[in-house]
C-alpha cells in the first residue's frame, strides 16, 4: 500500500470435448459501482462512453494499464503444463481471439448455444446479454516461464525476482506463476466470465495456480475522478499516474526502445502483492494515530499541515515513519509507479478475523527502480503494524496486440522475433 504514485483456426471436436472437463470454482462478487468513460488501452481517445462501453482491444500498449480503472477485478496466475512450444503458441493465439471477442461484448467462438449438440459449447454463457462493461484483459509472463521453451536467454534483466522484504509472510500457494491474466470490468460477472473462458480454452496446457477477486478500486488513473478509499477508510493513491499523462507514462511505465529487450518495447512490468490488513486492530486505533500513520487527515485526505488533498505535502511536517513520507517519490529518488489496486475480503481466518485487505497491482518501467526501491524504504513504515504481505508475483507484460492479425506475446514467440 503506497501513496506513490488473425483469428485462430477453429478447434477440433476432440479439443472441444477435452475442454468440457475444465472448470473453475469461482466465488461470487457483488455487482454495482459507478461507471466511467472508457478509453482505448494505452491511448487518450475515448473508446466507449458511459455504462457498458467497450474498451479498444488493439493498441501499442495492452489495455488495463493506463485505462481508467474499472470497479471489479478477477486476477489469475497460471502454470504452463505443456512442454510443446507450438502448442503453447497456439494457446496464446486462441486466447487472443477469445479476449478480442469478449472485450467487444461478444461470446467466445460459436457461442453458448446452437453449436454441435454432442460437444460442450464454446462459451459458458453467463455473460450473455451483458454489456462489455469496459472489460480489459491484460497478459503477463512470469520469471518461471523463461525456464521453458528455450527462453532462458530472452528473460528481461528488469524482470527480477523480488527479494524478501521485512515482515513478509508469503504463501507459496498465492505467489508466482508462469502467466497472469488481469481481467477488469465494471460488472463482476463479466470479469469472472473472461478468466473462466481462458482457463477452459487452456485445459491440458495451463492450470490455474491461484486467483483473486477484487472490488472497490483503491486507486484511479482518471485525473478528475474522486480518489478512492481503502479498507482503512483513507484516500489512497492521490499522486497516482493518470492515463492522460503521456509524459509520465513514458518515463515511469512503458518500456522504451533503449531499455531492452526489443520484444518488450511498449510493454511494462507488473508487481502483484496480496496485502492482508489487520482490520480489527486498526478499528481499535485512535483517529489521531490513524492520521499520524498515513500522514494525511481522514476526511479530506490533505497531507499534514495542508488544507486540500492535492496540496503538495511538506514531508518534514509528518512523523518520520508516516506512510506518505516514506512512499513519496522525493524520499525514493523519484521512483514512481502506476497503481491499479483493489480491495478484497475472503471470509475469515478461522479465528473470527476478516481475511481482508488490498490486492496491490503496480506497473512500472523497471521493477528494481520502481517497486523494490519504494518497498525497501517502507521497512520502517508505521503502517506495517497493521498490514502484512502474504502473496507476491512479478510479470513482464508485453506490448499490445496491434491488429486483427497480431496476438499476445507475438514479439517474443513469433519466428521473426
Short mmCIF file of C-alpha atoms in Angstrom, two decimals:
data_model
loop_
_atom_site.label_atom_id
_atom_site.label_comp_id
_atom_site.label_asym_id
_atom_site.label_seq_id
_atom_site.Cartn_x
_atom_site.Cartn_y
_atom_site.Cartn_z
CA UNK A 1 0.00 0.00 0.00
CA UNK A 2 1.76 3.14 -1.13
CA UNK A 3 0.75 6.67 -1.88
CA UNK A 4 3.19 6.75 -4.79
CA UNK A 5 2.46 7.35 -7.13
CA UNK A 6 -5.87 -13.18 -37.02
CA UNK A 7 -8.41 -15.39 -35.76
CA UNK A 8 -7.08 -18.78 -34.72
CA UNK A 9 -8.16 -21.96 -36.51
CA UNK A 10 -11.40 -23.49 -35.24
CA UNK A 11 -10.70 -26.14 -32.58
CA UNK A 12 -11.30 -29.78 -33.33
CA UNK A 13 -14.26 -31.69 -31.89
CA UNK A 14 -11.81 -33.63 -29.70
CA UNK A 15 -10.45 -30.38 -28.34
CA UNK A 16 -13.99 -29.20 -27.64
CA UNK A 17 -14.76 -32.38 -25.74
CA UNK A 18 -11.49 -32.07 -23.83
CA UNK A 19 -12.30 -28.54 -22.71
CA UNK A 20 -15.61 -29.79 -21.35
CA UNK A 21 -13.84 -31.30 -18.34
CA UNK A 22 -12.34 -28.00 -17.31
CA UNK A 23 -13.90 -25.73 -14.77
CA UNK A 24 -13.18 -23.16 -12.12
CA UNK A 25 -14.63 -22.91 -8.65
CA UNK A 26 -15.45 -19.24 -8.70
CA UNK A 27 -16.60 -17.17 -5.74
CA UNK A 28 -19.42 -14.70 -6.14
CA UNK A 29 -18.81 -10.96 -6.10
CA UNK A 30 -21.37 -8.25 -5.54
CA UNK A 31 -22.39 -6.22 -8.57
CA UNK A 32 -22.60 -2.48 -8.81
CA UNK A 33 -20.42 0.61 -8.79
CA UNK A 34 -20.19 3.77 -10.78
CA UNK A 35 -19.24 3.60 -14.42
CA UNK A 36 -16.75 5.91 -16.05
CA UNK A 37 -15.79 6.87 -19.58
CA UNK A 38 -13.78 4.08 -21.21
CA UNK A 39 -10.62 4.78 -23.15
CA UNK A 40 -8.51 2.77 -25.54
CA UNK A 41 -5.89 0.62 -23.86
CA UNK A 42 -2.88 2.89 -23.72
CA UNK A 43 -4.36 5.79 -25.63
CA UNK A 44 -6.06 9.01 -24.61
CA UNK A 45 -9.02 8.88 -27.00
CA UNK A 46 -12.33 7.58 -25.61
CA UNK A 47 -13.16 4.09 -26.82
CA UNK A 48 -16.61 3.66 -25.29
CA UNK A 49 -18.59 6.26 -23.42
CA UNK A 50 -20.72 5.61 -20.40
CA UNK A 51 -22.18 2.49 -18.90
CA UNK A 52 -21.38 -0.73 -20.71
CA UNK A 53 -18.87 0.80 -23.11
CA UNK A 54 -16.21 -1.32 -24.79
CA UNK A 55 -12.51 -0.55 -24.40
CA UNK A 56 -10.47 -0.95 -27.59
CA UNK A 57 -8.53 -4.23 -27.55
CA UNK A 58 -5.89 -3.28 -30.13
CA UNK A 59 -3.18 -0.71 -29.46
CA UNK A 60 0.51 -0.05 -28.86
CA UNK A 61 0.05 -1.00 -25.21
CA UNK A 62 -2.17 -3.58 -23.60
CA UNK A 63 -5.45 -2.31 -22.24
CA UNK A 64 -5.90 -2.49 -18.47
CA UNK A 65 -2.79 -0.49 -17.55
CA UNK A 66 -3.37 3.20 -18.32
CA UNK A 67 -7.07 2.52 -18.94
CA UNK A 68 -9.39 4.27 -16.44
CA UNK A 69 -9.67 1.84 -13.54
CA UNK A 70 -12.83 -0.28 -13.54
CA UNK A 71 -14.75 -1.27 -10.41
CA UNK A 72 -14.08 -5.03 -10.34
CA UNK A 73 -11.16 -7.40 -10.77
CA UNK A 74 -10.57 -11.09 -11.39
CA UNK A 75 -6.84 -11.83 -11.44
CA UNK A 76 -5.49 -15.30 -12.18
CA UNK A 77 -1.98 -16.76 -12.31
CA UNK A 78 -1.41 -19.89 -14.40
CA UNK A 79 1.28 -22.56 -14.58
CA UNK A 80 2.12 -23.97 -18.00
CA UNK A 81 1.75 -27.76 -18.16
CA UNK A 82 2.63 -28.40 -21.79
CA UNK A 83 6.24 -28.67 -22.95
CA UNK A 84 5.28 -28.30 -26.61
CA UNK A 85 6.24 -24.81 -27.79
CA UNK A 86 3.97 -24.91 -30.84
CA UNK A 87 1.04 -25.94 -28.68
CA UNK A 88 1.71 -23.08 -26.27
CA UNK A 89 2.00 -20.54 -29.08
CA UNK A 90 -1.32 -21.76 -30.46
CA UNK A 91 -2.82 -21.29 -27.00
CA UNK A 92 -1.68 -17.65 -26.97
CA UNK A 93 -3.34 -17.17 -30.35
CA UNK A 94 -6.54 -18.85 -29.17
CA UNK A 95 -6.57 -16.74 -26.01
CA UNK A 96 -6.09 -13.57 -28.06
CA UNK A 97 -9.00 -14.44 -30.34
CA UNK A 98 -11.23 -15.10 -27.32
CA UNK A 99 -10.11 -11.95 -25.49
CA UNK A 100 -10.72 -9.83 -28.59
CA UNK A 101 -14.34 -11.02 -28.76
CA UNK A 102 -15.03 -10.73 -25.03
CA UNK A 103 -13.68 -7.16 -24.91
CA UNK A 104 -16.24 -6.31 -27.59
CA UNK A 105 -19.03 -7.93 -25.58
CA UNK A 106 -19.30 -10.95 -27.88
CA UNK A 107 -19.42 -14.64 -26.90
CA UNK A 108 -16.36 -16.81 -27.46
CA UNK A 109 -16.18 -18.92 -30.63
CA UNK A 110 -19.58 -20.02 -31.87
CA UNK A 111 -21.24 -19.01 -28.63
CA UNK A 112 -23.05 -20.69 -25.75
CA UNK A 113 -25.75 -22.45 -27.78
CA UNK A 114 -26.65 -23.52 -31.30
CA UNK A 115 -23.47 -25.48 -31.92
CA UNK A 116 -22.70 -29.19 -32.03
CA UNK A 117 -25.07 -30.89 -29.59
CA UNK A 118 -22.57 -33.63 -28.73
CA UNK A 119 -19.83 -31.18 -27.65
CA UNK A 120 -19.58 -28.55 -24.93
CA UNK A 121 -20.38 -25.05 -26.25
CA UNK A 122 -17.56 -22.63 -26.99
CA UNK A 123 -18.86 -20.18 -24.38
CA UNK A 124 -20.28 -20.95 -20.93
CA UNK A 125 -23.00 -18.33 -21.35
CA UNK A 126 -23.09 -16.48 -18.04
CA UNK A 127 -22.25 -13.17 -19.76
CA UNK A 128 -24.97 -13.46 -22.41
CA UNK A 129 -27.00 -10.26 -22.56
CA UNK A 130 -24.50 -8.28 -20.51
CA UNK A 131 -22.72 -5.18 -21.79
CA UNK A 132 -18.93 -5.24 -22.31
CA UNK A 133 -18.69 -3.29 -19.02
CA UNK A 134 -15.33 -1.81 -20.10
CA UNK A 135 -13.72 -5.25 -19.86
CA UNK A 136 -9.95 -5.27 -20.28
CA UNK A 137 -7.73 -8.35 -20.32
CA UNK A 138 -4.01 -7.94 -19.64
CA UNK A 139 -1.49 -10.78 -20.05
CA UNK A 140 1.90 -11.13 -18.38
CA UNK A 141 4.80 -13.61 -18.40
CA UNK A 142 6.34 -14.69 -15.07
CA UNK A 143 10.06 -15.35 -14.48
CA UNK A 144 9.45 -19.12 -14.33
CA UNK A 145 8.13 -19.15 -17.91
CA UNK A 146 11.61 -18.31 -19.20
CA UNK A 147 12.93 -21.63 -17.94
CA UNK A 148 10.65 -23.29 -20.51
CA UNK A 149 10.65 -23.47 -24.32
CA UNK A 150 14.32 -22.45 -24.58
CA UNK A 151 13.58 -18.89 -23.46
CA UNK A 152 16.24 -18.52 -20.75
CA UNK A 153 18.28 -16.13 -22.88
CA UNK A 154 15.29 -13.89 -23.55
CA UNK A 155 14.31 -13.09 -19.98
CA UNK A 156 14.49 -9.32 -19.46
CA UNK A 157 17.05 -8.13 -16.94
CA UNK A 158 14.36 -5.90 -15.46
CA UNK A 159 12.21 -8.97 -14.64
CA UNK A 160 13.98 -9.57 -11.35
CA UNK A 161 12.94 -11.95 -8.60
CA UNK A 162 11.60 -9.88 -5.73
CA UNK A 163 13.77 -10.06 -2.58
CA UNK A 164 12.28 -10.96 0.80
CA UNK A 165 11.16 -7.77 2.48
CA UNK A 166 10.93 -7.29 6.26
CA UNK A 167 7.60 -8.54 7.56
CA UNK A 168 6.78 -10.70 4.52
CA UNK A 169 4.83 -13.86 5.29
CA UNK A 170 4.33 -15.15 1.77
CA UNK A 171 2.11 -18.11 0.95
CA UNK A 172 3.58 -20.12 -1.94
CA UNK A 173 0.05 -21.10 -2.95
CA UNK A 174 -0.77 -17.43 -3.55
CA UNK A 175 2.50 -16.45 -5.22
CA UNK A 176 4.33 -16.79 -8.54
CA UNK A 177 3.06 -18.19 -11.80
CA UNK A 178 4.23 -18.70 -15.39
CA UNK A 179 1.46 -16.46 -16.75
CA UNK A 180 -1.05 -13.99 -15.41
CA UNK A 181 -4.33 -12.62 -16.71
CA UNK A 182 -5.77 -9.45 -15.19
CA UNK A 183 -9.47 -9.05 -16.02
CA UNK A 184 -11.01 -5.71 -15.03
CA UNK A 185 -14.63 -4.70 -15.65
CA UNK A 186 -17.46 -2.73 -14.11
CA UNK A 187 -19.56 -5.89 -13.81
CA UNK A 188 -18.01 -8.69 -11.70
CA UNK A 189 -19.74 -11.39 -13.76
CA UNK A 190 -18.10 -10.10 -16.93
CA UNK A 191 -14.64 -10.23 -15.32
CA UNK A 192 -15.17 -13.71 -13.85
CA UNK A 193 -16.57 -14.99 -17.15
CA UNK A 194 -13.50 -13.77 -19.02
CA UNK A 195 -10.99 -15.63 -16.84
CA UNK A 196 -13.20 -18.72 -16.85
CA UNK A 197 -13.21 -18.84 -20.65
CA UNK A 198 -9.42 -18.57 -20.88
CA UNK A 199 -8.99 -21.32 -18.28
CA UNK A 200 -11.34 -23.60 -20.26
CA UNK A 201 -9.55 -22.92 -23.52
CA UNK A 202 -6.24 -23.64 -21.81
CA UNK A 203 -7.31 -27.02 -20.37
CA UNK A 204 -4.46 -29.51 -20.76
CA UNK A 205 -1.92 -26.77 -21.50
CA UNK A 206 -2.17 -24.48 -18.46
CA UNK A 207 -3.67 -24.76 -14.99
CA UNK A 208 -4.81 -22.06 -12.59
CA UNK A 209 -2.20 -21.66 -9.84
CA UNK A 210 -4.10 -19.05 -7.80
CA UNK A 211 -6.64 -16.31 -8.33
CA UNK A 212 -8.05 -13.25 -6.60
CA UNK A 213 -11.34 -11.37 -6.85
CA UNK A 214 -11.24 -7.64 -6.11
CA UNK A 215 -13.77 -4.85 -5.60
CA UNK A 216 -13.70 -1.18 -4.70
CA UNK A 217 -10.74 0.09 -6.74
CA UNK A 218 -8.20 1.67 -4.41
CA UNK A 219 -6.60 3.98 -6.95
CA UNK A 220 -7.58 5.88 -10.06
CA UNK A 221 -5.89 6.65 -13.38
CA UNK A 222 -8.53 9.28 -14.23
CA UNK A 223 -7.45 12.83 -13.23
CA UNK A 224 -10.92 14.23 -12.48
CA UNK A 225 -12.18 11.18 -10.56
CA UNK A 226 -12.56 11.17 -6.79
CA UNK A 227 -9.67 9.40 -5.08
CA UNK A 228 -10.94 6.01 -3.83
CA UNK A 229 -10.61 4.91 -0.21
CA UNK A 230 -9.02 1.71 1.06
CA UNK A 231 -10.49 -0.56 3.74
CA UNK A 232 -8.83 1.59 6.43
CA UNK A 233 -11.04 4.46 5.27
CA UNK A 234 -8.22 6.63 3.87
CA UNK A 235 -7.88 8.02 0.37
CA UNK A 236 -5.21 6.01 -1.38
CA UNK A 237 -3.09 6.76 -4.45
CA UNK A 238 -3.56 10.54 -4.50
CA UNK A 239 -0.43 11.01 -6.61
CA UNK A 240 -1.09 8.07 -8.93
CA UNK A 241 -0.15 8.47 -12.60
CA UNK A 242 -3.09 9.48 -14.78
CA UNK A 243 -3.84 7.71 -18.05
CA UNK A 244 -3.67 11.08 -19.79
CA UNK A 245 -0.17 11.93 -18.52
CA UNK A 246 1.69 10.51 -21.51
CA UNK A 247 5.00 12.02 -20.44
CA UNK A 248 4.86 10.35 -17.00
CA UNK A 249 3.71 7.08 -18.56
CA UNK A 250 6.68 7.13 -20.95
CA UNK A 251 9.06 7.99 -18.12
CA UNK A 252 7.81 5.59 -15.47
CA UNK A 253 5.59 2.88 -17.00
CA UNK A 254 6.29 1.95 -20.64
CA UNK A 255 9.45 0.07 -21.59
CA UNK A 256 11.41 2.12 -24.13
CA UNK A 257 13.41 1.02 -27.16
CA UNK A 258 16.69 1.60 -25.32
CA UNK A 259 15.63 -0.34 -22.23
CA UNK A 260 15.77 -3.79 -23.84
CA UNK A 261 14.98 -6.41 -24.78
CA UNK A 262 13.37 -5.32 -28.06
CA UNK A 263 10.39 -7.63 -27.64
CA UNK A 264 9.33 -5.72 -24.50
CA UNK A 265 9.25 -2.27 -26.13
CA UNK A 266 5.85 -0.76 -25.38
CA UNK A 267 5.28 -3.19 -22.53
CA UNK A 268 5.59 -2.80 -18.77
CA UNK A 269 6.40 -4.77 -15.60
CA UNK A 270 3.73 -5.75 -13.11
CA UNK A 271 4.14 -6.42 -9.39
CA UNK A 272 1.16 -8.10 -7.69
CA UNK A 273 1.04 -8.30 -3.89
CA UNK A 274 -1.75 -9.65 -1.69
CA UNK A 275 -1.66 -7.48 1.43
CA UNK A 276 -3.61 -8.64 4.47
CA UNK A 277 -4.99 -5.74 6.52
CA UNK A 278 -5.47 -6.29 10.25
CA UNK A 279 -8.91 -4.71 10.26
CA UNK A 280 -9.79 -5.43 13.89
CA UNK A 281 -6.56 -3.90 15.25
CA UNK A 282 -6.96 -0.81 13.07
CA UNK A 283 -10.58 -0.32 14.13
CA UNK A 284 -9.46 0.00 17.78
CA UNK A 285 -6.83 2.63 16.94
CA UNK A 286 -7.49 6.30 17.72
CA UNK A 287 -8.24 8.70 14.88
CA UNK A 288 -5.14 10.77 15.69
CA UNK A 289 -2.88 7.74 15.46
CA UNK A 290 -4.52 6.63 12.22
CA UNK A 291 -3.85 10.04 10.68
CA UNK A 292 -0.28 10.04 12.00
CA UNK A 293 0.31 6.60 10.43
CA UNK A 294 -0.72 7.80 6.99
CA UNK A 295 0.40 11.42 7.18
CA UNK A 296 -2.98 12.61 5.88
CA UNK A 297 -6.25 13.57 7.52
CA UNK A 298 -9.04 11.05 7.16
CA UNK A 299 -11.79 13.36 5.98
CA UNK A 300 -10.29 15.48 3.19
CA UNK A 301 -7.16 13.43 2.59
CA UNK A 302 -4.97 16.50 2.95
CA UNK A 303 -1.33 15.98 3.93
CA UNK A 304 -0.23 17.14 7.38
CA UNK A 305 -0.42 20.93 7.69
CA UNK A 306 -2.31 21.35 4.39
CA UNK A 307 -5.96 22.05 3.61
CA UNK A 308 -6.66 20.09 0.42
CA UNK A 309 -5.93 16.54 -0.70
CA UNK A 310 -3.84 17.54 -3.72
CA UNK A 311 -1.80 20.21 -1.93
CA UNK A 312 1.91 19.44 -2.19
CA UNK A 313 2.91 17.61 1.01
CA UNK A 314 5.54 19.02 3.33
CA UNK A 315 7.18 15.72 4.25
CA UNK A 316 9.16 17.01 7.23
CA UNK A 317 5.92 18.03 8.91
CA UNK A 318 4.97 14.35 9.09
CA UNK A 319 6.28 11.81 11.56
CA UNK A 320 9.48 10.07 10.33
CA UNK A 321 7.64 6.77 9.92
CA UNK A 322 4.49 8.17 8.25
CA UNK A 323 3.44 6.16 5.22
CA UNK A 324 3.15 9.11 2.84
CA UNK A 325 6.55 10.47 3.86
CA UNK A 326 8.32 7.18 3.20
CA UNK A 327 6.44 6.33 0.00
CA UNK A 328 6.70 9.75 -1.64
CA UNK A 329 8.91 9.96 -4.77
CA UNK A 330 11.04 12.64 -3.09
CA UNK A 331 12.01 10.04 -0.47
CA UNK A 332 12.80 7.41 -3.09
CA UNK A 333 15.00 9.12 -5.66
CA UNK A 334 11.97 9.97 -7.79
CA UNK A 335 10.73 6.37 -8.02
CA UNK A 336 7.14 6.39 -9.31
CA UNK A 337 4.74 3.54 -10.09
CA UNK A 338 1.26 3.31 -11.62
CA UNK A 339 -1.18 1.61 -9.24
CA UNK A 340 -4.34 -0.38 -10.07
CA UNK A 341 -5.09 -1.98 -6.70
CA UNK A 342 -8.38 -3.42 -5.40
CA UNK A 343 -9.83 -4.25 -2.00
CA UNK A 344 -10.72 -7.85 -1.20
CA UNK A 345 -12.49 -9.80 1.51
CA UNK A 346 -12.23 -13.59 1.51
CA UNK A 347 -14.24 -14.66 4.54
CA UNK A 348 -12.46 -15.12 7.86
CA UNK A 349 -9.17 -16.59 9.00
CA UNK A 350 -10.76 -19.18 11.27
CA UNK A 351 -10.13 -17.04 14.34
CA UNK A 352 -13.05 -14.69 13.83
CA UNK A 353 -11.00 -12.06 12.00
CA UNK A 354 -11.74 -10.82 8.50
CA UNK A 355 -9.41 -12.09 5.78
CA UNK A 356 -9.46 -8.74 4.02
CA UNK A 357 -7.06 -6.25 2.56
CA UNK A 358 -5.55 -4.81 -0.57
CA UNK A 359 -4.66 -6.66 -3.76
CA UNK A 360 -1.87 -4.35 -4.84
CA UNK A 361 -1.11 -4.08 -8.56
CA UNK A 362 1.67 -1.76 -9.74
CA UNK A 363 3.04 -1.18 -13.24
CA UNK A 364 6.47 0.26 -13.85
CA UNK A 365 9.23 0.58 -16.42
CA UNK A 366 11.78 -1.07 -14.12
CA UNK A 367 10.97 -3.22 -11.07
CA UNK A 368 14.29 -2.59 -9.31
CA UNK A 369 13.97 1.19 -9.62
CA UNK A 370 10.22 1.12 -9.01
CA UNK A 371 8.53 -1.20 -6.54
CA UNK A 372 11.69 -2.63 -4.93
CA UNK A 373 13.18 0.80 -4.20
CA UNK A 374 9.93 2.04 -2.63
CA UNK A 375 9.21 -1.15 -0.69
CA UNK A 376 12.67 -1.18 0.85
CA UNK A 377 12.16 2.38 2.03
CA UNK A 378 8.89 1.30 3.66
CA UNK A 379 10.72 -1.06 6.05
CA UNK A 380 10.16 1.41 8.91
CA UNK A 381 6.63 2.39 7.84
CA UNK A 382 4.26 2.77 10.81
CA UNK A 383 1.59 1.12 8.65
CA UNK A 384 3.46 -2.20 8.88
CA UNK A 385 1.91 -2.76 12.32
CA UNK A 386 -1.47 -3.08 10.61
CA UNK A 387 -0.65 -4.94 7.38
CA UNK A 388 1.28 -7.97 6.14
CA UNK A 389 2.26 -9.03 2.62
CA UNK A 390 1.06 -12.63 2.18
CA UNK A 391 1.20 -13.16 -1.60
CA UNK A 392 3.61 -11.97 -4.29
CA UNK A 393 4.29 -12.22 -8.02
CA UNK A 394 6.05 -10.29 -10.78
CA UNK A 395 5.37 -10.41 -14.52
CA UNK A 396 6.68 -8.98 -17.79
CA UNK A 397 3.68 -7.52 -19.63
CA UNK A 398 4.43 -7.45 -23.38
CA UNK A 399 3.23 -4.67 -25.70
CA UNK A 400 -0.29 -4.50 -27.04
CA UNK A 401 -1.92 -6.53 -29.79
CA UNK A 402 -1.54 -4.30 -32.83
CA UNK A 403 -4.32 -5.53 -35.13
CA UNK A 404 -6.55 -8.47 -36.05
CA UNK A 405 -3.56 -10.49 -37.29
CA UNK A 406 -1.48 -9.98 -34.15
CA UNK A 407 -1.61 -11.99 -30.91
CA UNK A 408 -0.46 -11.83 -27.30
CA UNK A 409 3.28 -12.46 -26.98
CA UNK A 410 3.99 -12.37 -30.71
CA UNK A 411 7.04 -10.16 -30.19
CA UNK A 412 8.58 -12.90 -28.04
CA UNK A 413 7.36 -16.06 -29.74
CA UNK A 414 6.91 -15.26 -33.44
CA UNK A 415 9.53 -16.86 -35.69
CA UNK A 416 10.66 -13.46 -36.93
CA UNK A 417 11.03 -12.08 -33.39
#
